[in-house]
Coordinates of N, CA, C and O in Angstrom, one line a residue:
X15 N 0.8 -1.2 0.0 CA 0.0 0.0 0.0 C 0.9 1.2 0.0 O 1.8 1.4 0.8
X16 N 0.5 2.1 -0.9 CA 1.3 3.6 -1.2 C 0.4 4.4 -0.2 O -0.8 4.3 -0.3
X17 N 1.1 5.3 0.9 CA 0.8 6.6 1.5 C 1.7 8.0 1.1 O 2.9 7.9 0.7
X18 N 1.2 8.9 1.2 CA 1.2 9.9 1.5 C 1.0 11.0 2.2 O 0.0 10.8 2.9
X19 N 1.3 11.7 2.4 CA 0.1 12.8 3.8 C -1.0 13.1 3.2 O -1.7 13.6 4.1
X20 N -1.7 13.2 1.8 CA -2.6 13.1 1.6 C -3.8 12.4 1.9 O -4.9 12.9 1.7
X21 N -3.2 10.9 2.3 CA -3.8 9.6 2.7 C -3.9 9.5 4.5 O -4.7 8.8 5.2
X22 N -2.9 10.3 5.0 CA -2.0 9.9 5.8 C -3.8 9.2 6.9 O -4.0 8.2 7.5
X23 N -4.2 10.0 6.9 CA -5.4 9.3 8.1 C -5.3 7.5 7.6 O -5.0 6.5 8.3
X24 N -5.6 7.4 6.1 CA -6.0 5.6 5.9 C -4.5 4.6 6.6 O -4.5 3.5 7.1
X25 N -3.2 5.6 6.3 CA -2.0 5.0 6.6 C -1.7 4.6 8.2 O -1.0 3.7 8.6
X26 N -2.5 5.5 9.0 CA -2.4 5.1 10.6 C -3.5 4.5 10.8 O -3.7 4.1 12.0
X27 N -4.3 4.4 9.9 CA -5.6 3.3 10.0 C -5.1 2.0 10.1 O -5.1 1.3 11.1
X28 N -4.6 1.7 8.7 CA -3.9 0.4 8.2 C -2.5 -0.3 8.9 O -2.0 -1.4 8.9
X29 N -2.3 0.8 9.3 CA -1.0 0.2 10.0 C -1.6 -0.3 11.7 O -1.1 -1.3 12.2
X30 N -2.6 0.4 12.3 CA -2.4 0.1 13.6 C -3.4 -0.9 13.6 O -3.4 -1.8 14.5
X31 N -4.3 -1.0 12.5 CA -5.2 -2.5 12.6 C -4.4 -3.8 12.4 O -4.9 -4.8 12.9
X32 N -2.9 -3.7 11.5 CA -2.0 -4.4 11.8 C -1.4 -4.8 13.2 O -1.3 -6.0 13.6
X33 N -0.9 -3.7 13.8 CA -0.1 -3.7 14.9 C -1.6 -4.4 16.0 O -1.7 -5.3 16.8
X34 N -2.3 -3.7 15.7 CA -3.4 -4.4 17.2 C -3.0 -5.9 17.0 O -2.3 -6.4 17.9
X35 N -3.1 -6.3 16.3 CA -3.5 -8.0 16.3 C -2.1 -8.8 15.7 O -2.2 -9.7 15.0
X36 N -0.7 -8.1 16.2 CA 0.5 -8.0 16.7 C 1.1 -8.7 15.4 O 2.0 -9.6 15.5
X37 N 0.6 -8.3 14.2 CA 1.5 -8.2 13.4 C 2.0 -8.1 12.8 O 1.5 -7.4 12.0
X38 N 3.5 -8.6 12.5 CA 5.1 -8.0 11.9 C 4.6 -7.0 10.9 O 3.8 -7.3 10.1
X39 N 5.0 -5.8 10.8 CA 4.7 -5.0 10.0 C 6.2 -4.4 9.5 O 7.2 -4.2 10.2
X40 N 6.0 -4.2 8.0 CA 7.4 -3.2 7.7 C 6.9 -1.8 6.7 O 6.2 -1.7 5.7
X41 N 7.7 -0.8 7.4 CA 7.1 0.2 6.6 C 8.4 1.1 6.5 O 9.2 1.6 7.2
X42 N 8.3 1.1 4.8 CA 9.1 1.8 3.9 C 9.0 3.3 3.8 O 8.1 4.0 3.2
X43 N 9.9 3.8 4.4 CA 9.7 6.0 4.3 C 10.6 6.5 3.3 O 11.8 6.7 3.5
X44 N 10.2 6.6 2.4 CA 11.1 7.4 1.3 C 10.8 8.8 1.8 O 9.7 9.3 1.5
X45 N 11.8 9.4 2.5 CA 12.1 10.9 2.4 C 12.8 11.7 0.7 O 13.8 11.6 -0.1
X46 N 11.7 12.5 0.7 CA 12.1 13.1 -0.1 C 11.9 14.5 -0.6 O 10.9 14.9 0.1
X47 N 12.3 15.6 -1.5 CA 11.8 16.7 -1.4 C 11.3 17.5 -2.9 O 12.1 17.2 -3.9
X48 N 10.4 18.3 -3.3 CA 10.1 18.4 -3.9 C 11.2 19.1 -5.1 O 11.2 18.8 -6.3
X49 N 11.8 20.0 -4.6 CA 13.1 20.8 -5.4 C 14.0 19.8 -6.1 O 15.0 20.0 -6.7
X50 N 13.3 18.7 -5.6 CA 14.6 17.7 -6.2 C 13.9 16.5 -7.5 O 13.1 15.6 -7.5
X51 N 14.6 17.0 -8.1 CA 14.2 16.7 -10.1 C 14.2 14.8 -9.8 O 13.2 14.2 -10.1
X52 N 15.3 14.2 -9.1 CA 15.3 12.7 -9.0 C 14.1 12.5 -8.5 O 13.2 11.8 -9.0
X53 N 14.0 13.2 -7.1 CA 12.6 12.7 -6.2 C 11.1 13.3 -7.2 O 10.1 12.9 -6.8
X54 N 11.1 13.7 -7.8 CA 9.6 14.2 -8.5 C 9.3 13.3 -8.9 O 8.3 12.7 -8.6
X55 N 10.8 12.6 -10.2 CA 10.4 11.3 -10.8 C 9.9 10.4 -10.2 O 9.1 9.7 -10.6
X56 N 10.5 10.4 -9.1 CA 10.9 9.3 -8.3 C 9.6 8.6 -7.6 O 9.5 7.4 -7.3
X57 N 8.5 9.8 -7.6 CA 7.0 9.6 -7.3 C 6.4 8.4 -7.6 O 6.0 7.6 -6.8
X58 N 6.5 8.3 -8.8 CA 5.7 7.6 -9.9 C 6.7 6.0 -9.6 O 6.1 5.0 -9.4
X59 N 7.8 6.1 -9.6 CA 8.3 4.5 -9.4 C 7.9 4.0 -8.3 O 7.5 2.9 -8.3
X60 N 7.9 5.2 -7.0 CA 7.3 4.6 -5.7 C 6.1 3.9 -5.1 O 5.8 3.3 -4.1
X61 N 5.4 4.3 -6.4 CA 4.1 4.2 -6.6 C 4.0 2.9 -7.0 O 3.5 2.1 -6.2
X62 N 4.6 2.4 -8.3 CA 4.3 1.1 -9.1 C 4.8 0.4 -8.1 O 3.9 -0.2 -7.6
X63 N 6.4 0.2 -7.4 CA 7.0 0.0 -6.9 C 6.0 -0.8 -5.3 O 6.1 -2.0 -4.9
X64 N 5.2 0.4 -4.7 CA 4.8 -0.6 -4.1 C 3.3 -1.6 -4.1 O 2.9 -2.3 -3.1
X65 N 2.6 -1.3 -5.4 CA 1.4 -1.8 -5.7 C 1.8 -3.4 -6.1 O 1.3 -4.4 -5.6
X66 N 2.9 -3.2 -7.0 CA 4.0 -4.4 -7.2 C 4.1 -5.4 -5.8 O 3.3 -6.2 -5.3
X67 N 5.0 -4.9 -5.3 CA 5.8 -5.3 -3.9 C 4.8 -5.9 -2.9 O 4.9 -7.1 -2.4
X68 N 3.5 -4.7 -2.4 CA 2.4 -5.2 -1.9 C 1.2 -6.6 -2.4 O 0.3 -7.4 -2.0
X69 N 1.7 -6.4 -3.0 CA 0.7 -7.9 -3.8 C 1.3 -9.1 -3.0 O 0.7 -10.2 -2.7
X70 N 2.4 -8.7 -2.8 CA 3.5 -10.4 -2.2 C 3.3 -10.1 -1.2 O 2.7 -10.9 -0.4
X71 N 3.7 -8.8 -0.8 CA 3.6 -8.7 1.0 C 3.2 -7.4 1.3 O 3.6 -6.2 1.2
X72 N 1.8 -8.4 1.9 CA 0.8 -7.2 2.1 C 1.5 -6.5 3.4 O 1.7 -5.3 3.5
X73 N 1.8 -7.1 4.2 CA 2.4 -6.4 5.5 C 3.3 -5.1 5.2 O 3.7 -4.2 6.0
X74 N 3.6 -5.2 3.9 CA 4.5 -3.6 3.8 C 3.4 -2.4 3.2 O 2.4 -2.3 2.5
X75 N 4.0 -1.6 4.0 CA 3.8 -0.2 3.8 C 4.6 0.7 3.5 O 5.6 0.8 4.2
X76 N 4.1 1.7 2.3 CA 5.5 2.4 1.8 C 4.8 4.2 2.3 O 3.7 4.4 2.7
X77 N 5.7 5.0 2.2 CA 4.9 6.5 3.0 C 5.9 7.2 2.1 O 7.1 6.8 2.1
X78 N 5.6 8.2 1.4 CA 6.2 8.9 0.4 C 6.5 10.8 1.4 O 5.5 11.4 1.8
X79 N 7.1 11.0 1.5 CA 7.2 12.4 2.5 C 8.2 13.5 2.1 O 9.4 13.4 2.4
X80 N 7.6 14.5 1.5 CA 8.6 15.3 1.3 C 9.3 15.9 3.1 O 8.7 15.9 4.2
X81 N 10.2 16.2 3.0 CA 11.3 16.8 4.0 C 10.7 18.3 4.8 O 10.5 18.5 6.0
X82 N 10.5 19.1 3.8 CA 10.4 19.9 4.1 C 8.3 20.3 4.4 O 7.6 20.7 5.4
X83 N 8.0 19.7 2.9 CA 6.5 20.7 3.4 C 5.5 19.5 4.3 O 4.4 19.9 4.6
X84 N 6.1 17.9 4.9 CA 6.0 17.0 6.0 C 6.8 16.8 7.0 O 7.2 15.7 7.5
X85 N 7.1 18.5 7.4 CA 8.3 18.6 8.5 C 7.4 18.5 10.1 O 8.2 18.4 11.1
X86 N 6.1 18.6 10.2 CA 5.3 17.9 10.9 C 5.2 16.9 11.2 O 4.5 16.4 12.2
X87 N 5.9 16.2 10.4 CA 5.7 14.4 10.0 C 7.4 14.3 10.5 O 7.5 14.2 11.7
X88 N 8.3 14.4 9.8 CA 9.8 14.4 9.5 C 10.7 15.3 10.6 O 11.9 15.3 10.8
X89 N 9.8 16.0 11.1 CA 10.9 17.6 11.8 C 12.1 18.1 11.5 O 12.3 18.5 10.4
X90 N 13.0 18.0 12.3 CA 14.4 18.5 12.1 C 15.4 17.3 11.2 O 16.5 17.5 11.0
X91 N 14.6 16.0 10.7 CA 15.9 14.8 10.3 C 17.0 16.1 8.9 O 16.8 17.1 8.2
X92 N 18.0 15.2 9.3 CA 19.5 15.7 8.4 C 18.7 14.9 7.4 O 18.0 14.0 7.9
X93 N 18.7 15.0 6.4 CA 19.1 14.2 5.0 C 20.2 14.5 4.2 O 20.2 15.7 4.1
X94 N 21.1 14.0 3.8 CA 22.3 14.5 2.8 C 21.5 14.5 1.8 O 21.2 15.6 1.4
X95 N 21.1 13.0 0.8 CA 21.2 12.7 -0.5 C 19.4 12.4 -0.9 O 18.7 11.8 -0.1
X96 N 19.2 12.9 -1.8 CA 18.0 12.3 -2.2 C 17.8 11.1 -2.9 O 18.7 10.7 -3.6
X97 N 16.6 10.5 -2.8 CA 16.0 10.1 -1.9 C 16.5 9.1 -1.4 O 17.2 8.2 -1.9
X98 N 16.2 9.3 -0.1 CA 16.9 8.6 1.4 C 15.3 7.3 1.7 O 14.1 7.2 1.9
X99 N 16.1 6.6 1.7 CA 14.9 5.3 2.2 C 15.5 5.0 4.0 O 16.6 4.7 4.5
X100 N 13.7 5.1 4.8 CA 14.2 4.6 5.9 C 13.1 3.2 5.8 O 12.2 3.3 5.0
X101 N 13.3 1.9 6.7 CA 12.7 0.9 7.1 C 12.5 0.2 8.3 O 13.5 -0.3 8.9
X102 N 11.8 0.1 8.5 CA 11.4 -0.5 10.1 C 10.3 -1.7 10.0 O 9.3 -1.9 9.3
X103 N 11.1 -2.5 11.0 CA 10.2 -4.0 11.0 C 9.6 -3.7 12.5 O 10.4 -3.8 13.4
X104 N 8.2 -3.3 12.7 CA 7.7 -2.8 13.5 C 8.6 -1.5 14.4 O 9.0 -0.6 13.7
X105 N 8.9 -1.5 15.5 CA 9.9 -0.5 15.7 C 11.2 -0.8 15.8 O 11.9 -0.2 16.7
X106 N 11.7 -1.8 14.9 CA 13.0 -1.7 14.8 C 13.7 -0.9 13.2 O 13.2 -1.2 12.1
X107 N 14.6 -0.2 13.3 CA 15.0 0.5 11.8 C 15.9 -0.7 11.0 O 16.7 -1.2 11.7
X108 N 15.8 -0.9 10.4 CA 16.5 -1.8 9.4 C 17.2 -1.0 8.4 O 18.0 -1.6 7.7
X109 N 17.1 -0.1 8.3 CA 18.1 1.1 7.3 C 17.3 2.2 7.2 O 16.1 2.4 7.4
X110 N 18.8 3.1 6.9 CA 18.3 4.6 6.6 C 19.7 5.1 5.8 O 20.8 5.3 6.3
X111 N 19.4 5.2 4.2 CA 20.5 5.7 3.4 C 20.1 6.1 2.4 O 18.9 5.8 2.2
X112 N 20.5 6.7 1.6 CA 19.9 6.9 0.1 C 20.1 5.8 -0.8 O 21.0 4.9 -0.9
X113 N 19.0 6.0 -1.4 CA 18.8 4.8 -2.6 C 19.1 5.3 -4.1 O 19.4 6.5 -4.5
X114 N 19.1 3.7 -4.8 CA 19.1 4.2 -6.0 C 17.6 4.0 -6.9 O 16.9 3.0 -7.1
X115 N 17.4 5.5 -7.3 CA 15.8 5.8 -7.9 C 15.3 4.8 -8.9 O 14.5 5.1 -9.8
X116 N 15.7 3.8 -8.6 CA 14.8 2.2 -10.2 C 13.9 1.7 -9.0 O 14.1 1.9 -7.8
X117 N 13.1 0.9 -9.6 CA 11.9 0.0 -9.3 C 12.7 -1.3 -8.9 O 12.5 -1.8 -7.8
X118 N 13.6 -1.9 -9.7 CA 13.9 -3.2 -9.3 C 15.0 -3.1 -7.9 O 15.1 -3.9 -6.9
X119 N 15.6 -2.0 -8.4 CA 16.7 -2.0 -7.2 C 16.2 -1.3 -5.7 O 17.0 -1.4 -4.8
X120 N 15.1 -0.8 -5.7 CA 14.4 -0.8 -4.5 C 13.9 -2.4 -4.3 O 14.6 -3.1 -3.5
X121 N 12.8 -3.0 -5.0 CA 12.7 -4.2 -4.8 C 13.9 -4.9 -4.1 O 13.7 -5.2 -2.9
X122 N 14.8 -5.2 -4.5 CA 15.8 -6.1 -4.1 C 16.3 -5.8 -2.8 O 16.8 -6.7 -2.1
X123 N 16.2 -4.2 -2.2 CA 16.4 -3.8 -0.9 C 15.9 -4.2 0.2 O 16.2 -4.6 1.3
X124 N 14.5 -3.7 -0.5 CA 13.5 -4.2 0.3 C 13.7 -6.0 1.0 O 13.9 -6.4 2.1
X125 N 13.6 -6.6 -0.2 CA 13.8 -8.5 -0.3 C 14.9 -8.6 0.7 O 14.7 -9.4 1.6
X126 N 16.1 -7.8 0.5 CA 17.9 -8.3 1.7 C 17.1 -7.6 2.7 O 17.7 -7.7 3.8
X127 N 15.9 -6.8 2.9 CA 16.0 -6.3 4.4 C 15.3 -7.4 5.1 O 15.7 -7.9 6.1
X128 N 14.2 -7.6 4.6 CA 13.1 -8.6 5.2 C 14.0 -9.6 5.8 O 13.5 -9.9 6.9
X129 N 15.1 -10.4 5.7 CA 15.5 -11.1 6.8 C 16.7 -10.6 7.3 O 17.5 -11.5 7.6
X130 N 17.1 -9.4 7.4 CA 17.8 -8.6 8.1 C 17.9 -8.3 9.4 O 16.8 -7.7 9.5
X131 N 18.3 -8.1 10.5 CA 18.7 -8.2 11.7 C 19.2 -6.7 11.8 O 20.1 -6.4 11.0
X132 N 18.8 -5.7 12.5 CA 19.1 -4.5 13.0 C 20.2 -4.4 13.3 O 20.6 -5.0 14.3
X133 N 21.2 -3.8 12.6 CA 22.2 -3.3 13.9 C 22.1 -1.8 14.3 O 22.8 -1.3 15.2
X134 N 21.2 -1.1 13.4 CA 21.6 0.4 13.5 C 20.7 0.6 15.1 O 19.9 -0.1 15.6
X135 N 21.2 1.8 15.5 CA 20.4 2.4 16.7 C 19.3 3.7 16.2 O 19.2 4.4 15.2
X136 N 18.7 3.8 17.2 CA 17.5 4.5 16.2 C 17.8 5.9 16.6 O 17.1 6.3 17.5
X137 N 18.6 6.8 16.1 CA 19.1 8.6 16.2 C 18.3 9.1 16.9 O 17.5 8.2 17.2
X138 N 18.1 10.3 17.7 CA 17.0 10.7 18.1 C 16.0 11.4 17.2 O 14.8 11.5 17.4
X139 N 16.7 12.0 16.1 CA 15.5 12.6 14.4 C 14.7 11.9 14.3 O 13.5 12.2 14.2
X140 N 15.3 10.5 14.2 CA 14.3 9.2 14.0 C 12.9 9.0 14.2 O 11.9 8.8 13.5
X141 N 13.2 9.2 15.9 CA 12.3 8.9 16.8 C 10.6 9.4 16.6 O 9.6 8.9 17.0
X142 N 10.9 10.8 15.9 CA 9.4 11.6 15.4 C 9.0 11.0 14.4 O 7.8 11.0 14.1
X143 N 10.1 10.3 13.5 CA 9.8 10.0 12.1 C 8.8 8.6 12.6 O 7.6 8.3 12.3
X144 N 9.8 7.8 13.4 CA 9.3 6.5 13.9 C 7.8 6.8 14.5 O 6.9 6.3 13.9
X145 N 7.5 7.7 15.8 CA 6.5 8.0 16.4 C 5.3 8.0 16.0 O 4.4 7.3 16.3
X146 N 5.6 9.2 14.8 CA 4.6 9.2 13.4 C 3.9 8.3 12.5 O 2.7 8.3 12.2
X147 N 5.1 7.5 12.1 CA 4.4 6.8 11.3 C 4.2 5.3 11.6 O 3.5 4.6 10.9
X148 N 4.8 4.6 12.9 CA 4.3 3.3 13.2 C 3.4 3.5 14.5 O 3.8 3.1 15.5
X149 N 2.1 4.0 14.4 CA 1.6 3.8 15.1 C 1.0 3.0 16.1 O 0.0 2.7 15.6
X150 N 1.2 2.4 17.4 CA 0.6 1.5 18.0 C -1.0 2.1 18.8 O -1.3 3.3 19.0
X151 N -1.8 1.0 19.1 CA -2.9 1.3 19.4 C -3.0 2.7 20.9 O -4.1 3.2 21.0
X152 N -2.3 3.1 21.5 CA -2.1 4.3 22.2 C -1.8 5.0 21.9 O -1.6 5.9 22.7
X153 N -1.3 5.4 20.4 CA -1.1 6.5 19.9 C -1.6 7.3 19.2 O -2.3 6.6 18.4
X154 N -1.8 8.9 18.9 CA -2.6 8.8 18.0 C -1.6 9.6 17.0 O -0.3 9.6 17.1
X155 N -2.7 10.4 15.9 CA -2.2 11.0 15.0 C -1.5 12.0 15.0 O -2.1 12.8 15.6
X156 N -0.3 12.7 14.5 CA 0.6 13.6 14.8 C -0.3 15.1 14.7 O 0.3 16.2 14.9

């Protein structure tokens, strides 16, 4: 399933009806920003990218967010490079780096994370981004 902050109410719908009934959820955050010519394109692959992806595994969730005008959403995070993919297997982060803007090569990221083992620690920028968008049943909307 593709979100947006357009959507964003169906995205904490969908996610916490998962989390109530405890489970494994992963959700894909492509940070990104509008000034940026890769990320505009980059919409539209995100899009196919997860209608594709979601068919196999429905448990993923992808959240498309510009930087700046979902700084409500995002606050203060650094990004260097566009677009930056972060991922979380419920509240653990499984990555946060920039990608490369294809369809398949997201795919394939996604696939090496799913049995991936955390090592990263979660920043404190994170923590709003995390807050936000994995909601559990006591939380609500930002």
């Amino acid at each position: 399933m593709f979100f947006t902050k357009n959507n964003w109410s169906a995205f904490l719908e969908e996610t916490k009806k998962k989390r109530e009934n405890h489970a494994t959820i992963y959700v894909a955050i492509f940070l990104c920003a509008r000034w940026c010519s890769v990320c505009r394109d980059f919409f539209l692959s995100c899009k196919t990218t997860a209608a594709r992806y979601s068919q196999q595994y429905p448990d993923t969730f992808f959240l498309y967010l510009d930087i700046e005008e979902d700084e409500n959403i995002t606050g203060d995070i650094d990004v260097d490079n566009f677009p930056t993919l972060l991922v979380f297997r419920n509240e653990t982060l499984l990555h946060f780096k920039p990608i490369i803007a294809r369809e398949e090569a997201m795919i394939q990221n996604l696939q090496i994370l799913r049995g991936q083992k955390s090592t990263l620690s979660l920043p404190a920028t994170l923590i709003t981004i995390y807050n936000a968008a994995i909601p559990f049943p006591a939380r609500s909307a930002p």
